[in-house]
Tab-separated table of C-alpha atoms and ligand atoms in Angstrom:
chain	number	residue	atom	x	y	z
X	280	MET	CA	-1.205	10.433	-13.908
X	281	LYS	CA	-1.467	8.219	-16.974
X	282	SER	CA	-0.649	4.580	-16.356
X	283	GLU	CA	2.148	3.045	-18.452
X	284	GLU	CA	-0.254	0.772	-20.373
X	285	LYS	CA	-2.265	3.736	-21.574
X	286	LYS	CA	0.751	5.167	-23.382
X	287	ILE	CA	0.810	4.459	-27.062
X	288	ILE	CA	3.772	2.401	-28.292
X	289	LEU	CA	5.476	4.088	-31.220
X	290	LYS	CA	7.967	1.348	-32.083
X	291	GLY	CA	6.483	-0.937	-34.699
X	292	MET	CA	4.453	1.814	-36.357
X	293	THR	CA	5.046	2.176	-40.080
X	294	LEU	CA	6.233	5.550	-41.343
X	295	LEU	CA	2.715	6.422	-42.449
X	296	GLU	CA	1.278	5.519	-39.058
X	297	LEU	CA	3.922	7.596	-37.280
X	298	LYS	CA	3.140	10.605	-39.452
X	299	ASP	CA	-0.582	10.182	-38.764
X	300	TYR	CA	0.181	9.858	-35.079
X	301	PHE	CA	1.984	13.185	-34.946
X	302	VAL	CA	-0.908	14.853	-36.718
X	303	SER	CA	-3.306	13.268	-34.207
X	304	ILE	CA	-1.460	14.923	-31.311
X	305	GLY	CA	-1.449	18.281	-33.065
X	306	GLU	CA	2.128	18.169	-34.388
X	307	SER	CA	3.534	18.386	-37.919
X	308	ARG	CA	3.570	15.337	-40.195
X	309	TYR	CA	7.293	15.560	-40.892
X	310	ARG	CA	7.976	14.815	-37.224
X	311	GLY	CA	6.927	11.242	-37.981
X	312	GLU	CA	9.776	10.873	-40.426
X	313	GLN	CA	12.211	12.401	-37.948
X	314	LEU	CA	11.179	9.922	-35.268
X	315	PHE	CA	11.342	7.012	-37.729
X	316	ASN	CA	14.889	8.075	-38.501
X	317	TRP	CA	15.847	8.291	-34.832
X	318	ILE	CA	14.466	4.851	-34.074
X	319	TYR	CA	15.540	2.841	-37.108
X	320	ASN	CA	18.732	4.598	-38.200
X	321	HIS	CA	20.143	6.155	-35.050
X	322	ILE	CA	18.801	3.290	-32.916
X	323	SER	CA	17.723	5.848	-30.364
X	324	PHE	CA	14.807	5.203	-28.010
X	325	ASP	CA	15.365	8.112	-25.712
X	326	TYR	CA	13.518	11.323	-26.481
X	327	SER	CA	16.213	13.341	-24.694
X	328	GLU	CA	18.709	12.320	-27.407
X	329	MET	CA	16.518	13.594	-30.241
X	330	GLN	CA	18.080	17.010	-30.755
X	331	ASN	CA	15.707	18.174	-33.466
X	332	PHE	CA	12.776	17.809	-31.037
X	333	GLN	CA	12.393	20.837	-28.753
X	334	LYS	CA	12.086	20.229	-25.046
X	335	GLU	CA	8.354	20.916	-25.069
X	336	LEU	CA	7.774	18.265	-27.750
X	337	ARG	CA	10.005	15.744	-25.966
X	338	ASN	CA	8.036	16.224	-22.756
X	339	LYS	CA	4.769	15.864	-24.599
X	340	LEU	CA	5.939	12.669	-26.293
X	341	SER	CA	7.168	11.188	-23.009
X	342	SER	CA	3.842	11.833	-21.355
X	343	VAL	CA	1.640	10.271	-24.039
X	344	SER	CA	3.829	7.682	-25.738
X	345	GLU	CA	6.326	4.949	-25.070
X	346	LEU	CA	9.232	3.676	-27.163
X	347	GLN	CA	10.276	0.608	-25.197
X	348	THR	CA	8.480	-2.735	-25.553
X	349	LEU	CA	10.906	-5.480	-24.528
X	350	LYS	CA	13.329	-5.712	-21.654
X	351	LEU	CA	16.614	-7.560	-22.070
X	352	ILE	CA	16.876	-10.188	-19.335
X	353	THR	CA	19.991	-12.174	-20.230
X	354	LYS	CA	22.550	-12.447	-22.963
X	355	GLN	CA	24.422	-15.674	-23.605
X	356	ASN	CA	27.488	-16.166	-25.761
X	357	SER	CA	28.565	-19.360	-27.454
X	358	PRO	CA	32.355	-19.332	-27.151
X	359	SER	CA	32.789	-21.877	-29.953
X	360	THR	CA	30.777	-20.081	-32.667
X	361	GLY	CA	30.230	-16.508	-31.470
X	362	THR	CA	26.467	-17.026	-31.535
X	363	LYS	CA	24.619	-14.799	-29.089
X	364	LYS	CA	21.253	-15.561	-27.569
X	365	PHE	CA	19.114	-12.790	-26.090
X	366	LEU	CA	16.285	-13.439	-23.657
X	367	TYR	CA	13.634	-10.733	-23.423
X	368	SER	CA	10.678	-10.111	-21.184
X	369	THR	CA	7.460	-8.532	-22.496
X	370	TYR	CA	5.178	-6.052	-20.678
X	371	ASP	CA	3.012	-8.992	-19.523
X	372	ASN	CA	6.044	-10.929	-18.329
X	373	LYS	CA	6.213	-13.400	-21.224
X	374	LYS	CA	9.670	-14.521	-22.321
X	375	ILE	CA	10.952	-14.609	-25.886
X	376	GLU	CA	14.328	-15.190	-27.493
X	377	SER	CA	16.347	-13.931	-30.463
X	378	VAL	CA	19.653	-15.285	-31.722
X	379	LEU	CA	22.464	-13.517	-33.555
X	380	ILE	CA	24.485	-15.876	-35.722
X	381	PRO	CA	27.840	-14.819	-37.213
X	382	GLU	CA	28.744	-16.598	-40.443
X	383	GLY	CA	31.622	-15.159	-42.459
X	384	ASP	CA	30.782	-11.585	-43.377
X	385	ARG	CA	27.139	-12.179	-42.499
X	386	ASN	CA	25.524	-11.630	-39.141
X	387	THR	CA	22.054	-13.054	-39.167
X	388	LEU	CA	19.500	-12.163	-36.534
X	389	CYS	CA	16.878	-14.833	-35.958
X	390	ILE	CA	13.713	-13.282	-34.528
X	391	SER	CA	10.521	-14.594	-32.931
X	392	THR	CA	6.982	-13.689	-33.980
X	393	GLN	CA	4.957	-15.437	-31.281
X	394	VAL	CA	5.347	-16.387	-27.635
X	395	GLY	CA	5.581	-20.149	-28.053
X	396	CYS	CA	4.019	-21.710	-31.132
X	397	PRO	CA	0.671	-23.415	-31.857
X	398	LEU	CA	2.003	-25.796	-34.521
X	399	ASP	CA	3.467	-28.600	-32.387
X	400	CYS	CA	6.105	-29.789	-34.885
X	401	LYS	CA	7.511	-32.911	-33.276
X	402	PHE	CA	11.178	-31.976	-33.727
X	403	CYS	CA	10.918	-28.422	-32.384
X	404	ALA	CA	11.419	-27.309	-28.796
X	405	THR	CA	9.256	-24.205	-29.194
X	406	GLY	CA	6.225	-26.370	-30.061
X	407	LEU	CA	6.664	-28.228	-26.795
X	408	MET	CA	6.178	-25.087	-24.728
X	409	GLY	CA	2.742	-24.446	-26.270
X	410	TYR	CA	1.332	-21.191	-27.593
X	411	LYS	CA	0.791	-18.060	-25.516
X	412	ARG	CA	0.147	-15.138	-27.871
X	413	ASN	CA	1.188	-13.190	-30.952
X	414	LEU	CA	3.924	-10.595	-30.637
X	415	SER	CA	2.998	-7.022	-31.527
X	416	PRO	CA	4.796	-5.261	-34.408
X	417	GLY	CA	6.717	-3.293	-31.769
X	418	GLU	CA	7.861	-6.466	-30.029
X	419	ILE	CA	9.011	-7.936	-33.333
X	420	VAL	CA	11.033	-4.892	-34.423
X	421	ASP	CA	12.349	-4.366	-30.911
X	422	GLN	CA	14.265	-7.653	-31.113
X	423	TYR	CA	16.198	-6.096	-33.973
X	424	LEU	CA	16.497	-2.675	-32.350
X	425	LEU	CA	17.697	-3.922	-28.960
X	426	THR	CA	20.250	-6.226	-30.607
X	427	ALA	CA	21.400	-3.342	-32.794
X	428	LYS	CA	21.855	-1.292	-29.631
X	429	GLU	CA	23.979	-4.081	-28.119
X	430	VAL	CA	26.189	-4.960	-31.083
X	431	GLY	CA	25.852	-1.970	-33.437
X	432	LYS	CA	23.435	-1.729	-36.351
X	433	ALA	CA	26.150	-2.476	-38.911
X	434	ASN	CA	26.707	-5.829	-37.224
X	435	ILE	CA	23.283	-7.140	-38.201
X	436	THR	CA	23.262	-7.816	-41.937
X	437	ASN	CA	20.362	-10.268	-42.291
X	438	ILE	CA	17.109	-11.041	-40.531
X	439	VAL	CA	15.396	-14.411	-40.556
X	440	TYR	CA	11.913	-15.045	-39.160
X	441	MET	CA	12.940	-18.402	-37.765
X	442	GLY	CA	12.764	-17.913	-34.021
X	443	MET	CA	9.763	-18.846	-31.939
X	444	GLY	CA	6.386	-18.989	-33.630
X	445	GLU	CA	4.826	-19.150	-37.069
X	446	PRO	CA	5.141	-15.756	-38.794
X	447	LEU	CA	2.283	-16.388	-41.233
X	448	LEU	CA	-0.096	-17.036	-38.315
X	449	ASN	CA	0.823	-13.580	-37.010
X	450	PHE	CA	0.564	-12.233	-40.506
X	451	ASP	CA	-0.304	-8.550	-40.098
X	452	ASN	CA	2.255	-7.896	-37.378
X	453	SER	CA	5.018	-9.811	-39.167
X	454	VAL	CA	4.272	-7.993	-42.417
X	455	LYS	CA	4.306	-4.647	-40.681
X	456	SER	CA	7.747	-5.391	-39.252
X	457	VAL	CA	8.983	-6.365	-42.732
X	458	GLU	CA	7.584	-3.111	-44.132
X	459	ILE	CA	9.595	-1.204	-41.547
X	460	PHE	CA	12.811	-3.184	-42.070
X	461	THR	CA	12.628	-2.862	-45.846
X	462	HIS	CA	11.462	0.756	-45.972
X	463	GLU	CA	13.740	2.876	-48.141
X	464	LEU	CA	14.435	5.160	-45.179
X	465	THR	CA	15.646	2.240	-43.035
X	466	LYS	CA	19.256	1.974	-44.031
X	467	GLY	CA	21.088	-1.312	-44.301
X	468	LEU	CA	18.356	-3.937	-44.621
X	469	SER	CA	17.110	-4.734	-48.105
X	470	ARG	CA	14.348	-7.228	-48.946
X	471	LYS	CA	17.037	-9.629	-50.162
X	472	ARG	CA	18.443	-9.854	-46.653
X	473	ILE	CA	15.175	-10.838	-45.034
X	474	THR	CA	13.778	-14.365	-44.969
X	475	ILE	CA	10.388	-15.433	-43.698
X	476	SER	CA	10.236	-19.091	-42.786
X	477	THR	CA	6.909	-20.890	-42.627
X	478	ALA	CA	5.632	-24.357	-41.860
X	479	GLY	CA	3.176	-23.709	-44.718
X	480	ILE	CA	-0.062	-21.701	-44.629
X	481	PRO	CA	-1.008	-21.613	-48.347
X	482	HIS	CA	-3.552	-18.758	-48.383
X	483	LYS	CA	-1.130	-16.596	-46.404
X	484	ILE	CA	1.662	-17.382	-48.867
X	485	ILE	CA	-0.647	-16.142	-51.637
X	486	GLU	CA	-1.478	-13.030	-49.622
X	487	LEU	CA	2.221	-12.371	-49.070
X	488	SER	CA	2.838	-12.750	-52.812
X	489	GLU	CA	0.334	-9.984	-53.514
X	490	LEU	CA	1.888	-7.484	-51.121
X	491	GLY	CA	4.918	-6.804	-53.279
X	492	LEU	CA	7.419	-7.024	-50.417
X	493	ARG	CA	9.391	-9.658	-52.335
X	494	VAL	CA	11.307	-10.932	-49.323
X	495	LYS	CA	12.853	-14.374	-49.381
X	496	LEU	CA	10.475	-17.141	-48.426
X	497	ALA	CA	11.408	-20.508	-46.937
X	498	LEU	CA	9.165	-23.510	-46.415
X	499	SER	CA	9.970	-25.969	-43.665
X	500	LEU	CA	9.698	-29.079	-45.805
X	501	HIS	CA	11.235	-31.942	-43.812
X	502	SER	CA	9.490	-34.587	-45.911
X	503	CYS	CA	8.052	-34.741	-49.425
X	504	PHE	CA	5.653	-37.472	-48.368
X	505	GLU	CA	2.328	-36.177	-47.062
X	506	GLU	CA	1.861	-38.970	-44.542
X	507	ILE	CA	5.320	-38.668	-43.028
X	508	ARG	CA	5.144	-34.893	-43.032
X	509	THR	CA	1.831	-35.019	-41.159
X	510	LYS	CA	3.410	-37.261	-38.544
X	511	ILE	CA	6.203	-34.808	-37.762
X	512	MET	CA	4.295	-31.605	-38.633
X	513	PRO	CA	0.603	-31.963	-37.660
X	514	ILE	CA	-0.267	-28.721	-39.514
X	515	ASN	CA	0.241	-30.706	-42.737
X	516	LYS	CA	-3.109	-32.370	-42.097
X	517	LYS	CA	-4.843	-29.026	-42.446
X	518	TYR	CA	-2.624	-27.564	-45.181
X	519	SER	CA	-1.099	-30.274	-47.326
X	520	LEU	CA	2.333	-30.044	-48.859
X	521	ASN	CA	0.757	-30.084	-52.277
X	522	GLU	CA	-1.346	-26.999	-51.556
X	523	ASN	CA	1.748	-25.297	-50.194
X	524	ILE	CA	3.775	-26.118	-53.291
X	525	GLU	CA	1.077	-24.577	-55.488
X	526	ALA	CA	1.162	-21.443	-53.326
X	527	LEU	CA	4.965	-21.333	-53.474
X	528	LYS	CA	4.877	-21.645	-57.253
X	529	TYR	CA	2.644	-18.598	-57.281
X	530	TYR	CA	5.071	-16.801	-54.951
X	531	THR	CA	8.053	-17.480	-57.209
X	532	LYS	CA	6.163	-16.235	-60.278
X	533	LYS	CA	4.759	-13.158	-58.618
X	534	THR	CA	7.972	-12.103	-56.847
X	535	LYS	CA	10.523	-13.449	-59.322
X	536	THR	CA	12.470	-14.984	-56.445
X	537	ARG	CA	13.250	-18.589	-55.731
X	538	VAL	CA	12.132	-20.262	-52.546
X	539	THR	CA	14.140	-22.261	-50.056
X	540	PHE	CA	13.118	-25.607	-48.647
X	541	GLU	CA	14.378	-26.211	-45.153
X	542	TYR	CA	15.102	-29.808	-44.410
X	543	THR	CA	16.053	-31.008	-40.940
X	544	MET	CA	17.729	-34.397	-41.214
X	545	LEU	CA	15.977	-37.068	-39.157
X	546	LYS	CA	17.454	-40.530	-39.087
X	547	GLY	CA	15.313	-43.132	-40.867
X	548	ILE	CA	12.487	-40.632	-41.409
X	549	ASN	CA	13.598	-38.336	-44.192
X	550	ASP	CA	17.151	-39.384	-45.098
X	551	ARG	CA	16.414	-42.399	-47.342
X	552	ASP	CA	17.042	-42.857	-51.061
X	553	ALA	CA	13.314	-42.411	-51.699
X	554	ASP	CA	13.627	-38.967	-50.118
X	555	ILE	CA	16.410	-38.009	-52.512
X	556	GLN	CA	14.228	-38.931	-55.485
X	557	ALA	CA	11.252	-37.049	-54.069
X	558	ILE	CA	13.272	-33.904	-53.278
X	559	THR	CA	14.745	-33.929	-56.765
X	560	LYS	CA	11.300	-34.128	-58.316
X	561	LEU	CA	9.963	-31.391	-56.076
X	562	CYS	CA	12.847	-28.984	-56.676
X	563	ASN	CA	12.348	-29.398	-60.413
X	564	ARG	CA	8.751	-28.189	-60.103
X	565	LEU	CA	9.669	-24.601	-59.151
X	566	PRO	CA	12.672	-22.257	-58.777
X	567	SER	CA	14.087	-23.414	-55.467
X	568	LYS	CA	16.998	-24.616	-53.444
X	569	ILE	CA	17.241	-26.815	-50.408
X	570	ASN	CA	18.774	-25.971	-47.082
X	571	VAL	CA	19.839	-29.075	-45.188
X	572	ILE	CA	19.885	-28.622	-41.413
X	573	PRO	CA	21.375	-31.085	-38.924
X	574	PHE	CA	18.752	-32.009	-36.322
X	575	ASN	CA	19.460	-30.240	-33.067
X	576	SER	CA	18.621	-32.165	-29.973
X	577	ILE	CA	15.546	-31.106	-28.012
X	578	LYS	CA	16.316	-33.471	-25.143
X	579	HIS	CA	16.662	-30.447	-22.818
X	580	MET	CA	12.862	-30.257	-23.032
X	581	ASN	CA	12.331	-33.894	-21.912
X	582	PRO	CA	9.866	-34.591	-24.723
X	583	GLY	CA	7.526	-37.587	-24.888
X	584	GLY	CA	5.887	-39.475	-27.766
X	585	ILE	CA	7.440	-39.424	-31.204
X	586	SER	CA	9.575	-36.382	-30.238
X	587	ALA	CA	11.522	-38.562	-27.823
X	588	GLU	CA	12.352	-41.046	-30.570
X	589	LEU	CA	13.811	-38.606	-33.093
X	590	GLU	CA	17.505	-39.049	-33.837
X	591	PRO	CA	19.813	-36.966	-36.005
X	592	THR	CA	21.176	-38.341	-39.261
X	593	SER	CA	24.939	-38.793	-38.827
X	594	ASN	CA	27.212	-36.154	-40.360
X	595	GLU	CA	28.599	-38.749	-42.715
X	596	ASN	CA	25.148	-39.668	-43.974
X	597	ILE	CA	24.219	-36.017	-44.351
X	598	LEU	CA	27.248	-35.591	-46.634
X	599	HIS	CA	26.220	-38.578	-48.771
X	600	PHE	CA	22.672	-37.322	-48.942
X	601	VAL	CA	23.810	-33.884	-50.062
X	602	GLU	CA	26.211	-35.312	-52.616
X	603	LYS	CA	23.481	-37.411	-54.199
X	604	LEU	CA	21.181	-34.408	-54.418
X	605	ARG	CA	23.939	-32.340	-56.003
X	606	ASN	CA	24.542	-35.117	-58.513
X	607	ASN	CA	20.904	-34.630	-59.466
X	608	ASN	CA	21.640	-30.921	-60.112
X	609	ILE	CA	19.822	-29.704	-57.031
X	610	THR	CA	21.177	-26.583	-55.309
X	611	VAL	CA	21.890	-27.605	-51.733
X	612	MET	CA	23.145	-25.547	-48.831
X	613	VAL	CA	24.193	-27.238	-45.631
X	614	ARG	CA	23.563	-25.203	-42.567
X	615	GLU	CA	26.119	-25.522	-39.855
X	616	THR	CA	24.822	-25.856	-36.361
X	617	HIS	CA	25.323	-22.656	-34.430
X	618	GLY	CA	24.863	-22.236	-30.761
X	619	ASP	CA	23.669	-25.653	-29.679
X	620	ASP	CA	25.932	-25.278	-26.641
X	621	ILE	CA	23.598	-22.509	-25.447
X	622	ALA	CA	20.362	-24.087	-26.830
X	623	ALA	CA	20.211	-21.318	-29.426
X	624	ALA	CA	20.312	-23.484	-32.539
X	625	CYS	CA	17.333	-23.959	-34.885
X	626	GLY	CA	14.321	-25.329	-33.091
X	627	GLN	CA	15.907	-25.223	-29.667
X	628	LEU	CA	14.279	-21.987	-28.578
X	629	ALA	CA	11.918	-22.560	-25.709
X	630	ILE	CA	11.404	-21.103	-22.298
X	631	LYS	CA	11.008	-23.598	-19.524
X	632	THR	CA	8.270	-22.209	-17.358
X	633	ASN	CA	8.862	-24.330	-14.288
D	925	SAH	N1	7.425	-21.626	-37.857
D	925	SAH	C1	8.418	-21.308	-38.823
D	925	SAH	C2	9.684	-20.687	-38.252
D	925	SAH	C3	10.312	-21.328	-37.026
D	925	SAH	S1	11.285	-22.767	-37.227
D	925	SAH	C4	8.742	-22.551	-39.646
D	925	SAH	O1	8.218	-23.610	-39.351
D	925	SAH	O2	9.477	-22.450	-40.621
D	925	SAH	C5	12.725	-22.356	-38.082
D	925	SAH	C6	13.389	-23.562	-38.759
D	925	SAH	O3	14.033	-24.422	-37.810
D	925	SAH	C7	12.385	-24.403	-39.474
D	925	SAH	O4	12.839	-24.844	-40.706
D	925	SAH	C8	12.234	-25.563	-38.511
D	925	SAH	O5	11.674	-26.641	-39.146
D	925	SAH	C9	13.646	-25.771	-38.056
D	925	SAH	N2	13.761	-26.568	-36.841
D	925	SAH	C10	12.866	-26.663	-35.853
D	925	SAH	N3	13.307	-27.492	-34.879
D	925	SAH	C11	14.517	-27.914	-35.258
D	925	SAH	C12	15.498	-28.782	-34.641
D	925	SAH	N4	15.300	-29.336	-33.451
D	925	SAH	N5	16.659	-28.988	-35.313
D	925	SAH	C13	16.871	-28.398	-36.493
D	925	SAH	N6	16.001	-27.584	-37.100
D	925	SAH	C14	14.824	-27.340	-36.498
């Protein structure tokens, strides 16, 4: 008998790969498109439901391939906001999380690309748990598929790559998942409804520009000053903000989209008048807008060092800050905090191992 690991995982394969796969097992190419349709439009992962596959084919598929990658462990609901957090287990018993955030007529699914994260941003809970491994394309798309199974496909309107991990450091697998989500046969998710968020890996931003996927791109900015940014985001030492801005400029030109700067408000660190001037100057350098995010506590992780000292800017000061930016003609969005009662808000995703 074949062991489970030997079975090939078909979720996360692009349409082309699925077609090639069917040919490789001696079946017709068009079967690949039929399976793609079952998985991504009918949200079906059970060969017995696939009526246009004869019994013989279903049995063959079950013996050589596997559709499931993740297992849902728990589901938490935030009663105050309707945010839902899903905890999944991988085949090697790693834990990852996704969050579904309702906001008006939008329902945004926030997905993870890595188990943990290697970047160690000082304000982020995921960084504190360290880095374990990249997620496979199947594990990335399965977060969407399993949530769609739970809540209905129509109830996920947007996807943001803002869960655990740095998507551009798991470039190929993240890109493959985007290709699947934005494929013309996958109904309901256009490139405009998908956002990749990065801490800033310039050469990968350039590579993404060239691919023609034209999804929305967000840079976690958090400070316009290199020295301060390096203090709270150590990756800035390797890839400076300036290099990232040049790469983003290229992205906006190549894709004809504007980029978003994410800006988590940290008291005394990035909420000063000098920051307003610097943001204004930066936003005038390229088509962009800024997304202001209240800092969500990571105290549940008992952090040390500078992480322990970080405080949120008060709501009142956030409003002043935003008003001053708007007076400078900067487009500013203020993100509401969703799900901090279940540690599902931005930067709060982390699995305590002990
Ligand atoms: N690695 C990617 C995606 C994950 S973080 C990136 O850096 O963009 C998703 C967003 O949440 C980023 O903008 C991140 O800076 C922000 N974030 C992280 N921790 C946060 C916290 N404690 N409070 C508010 N926002 C946080």
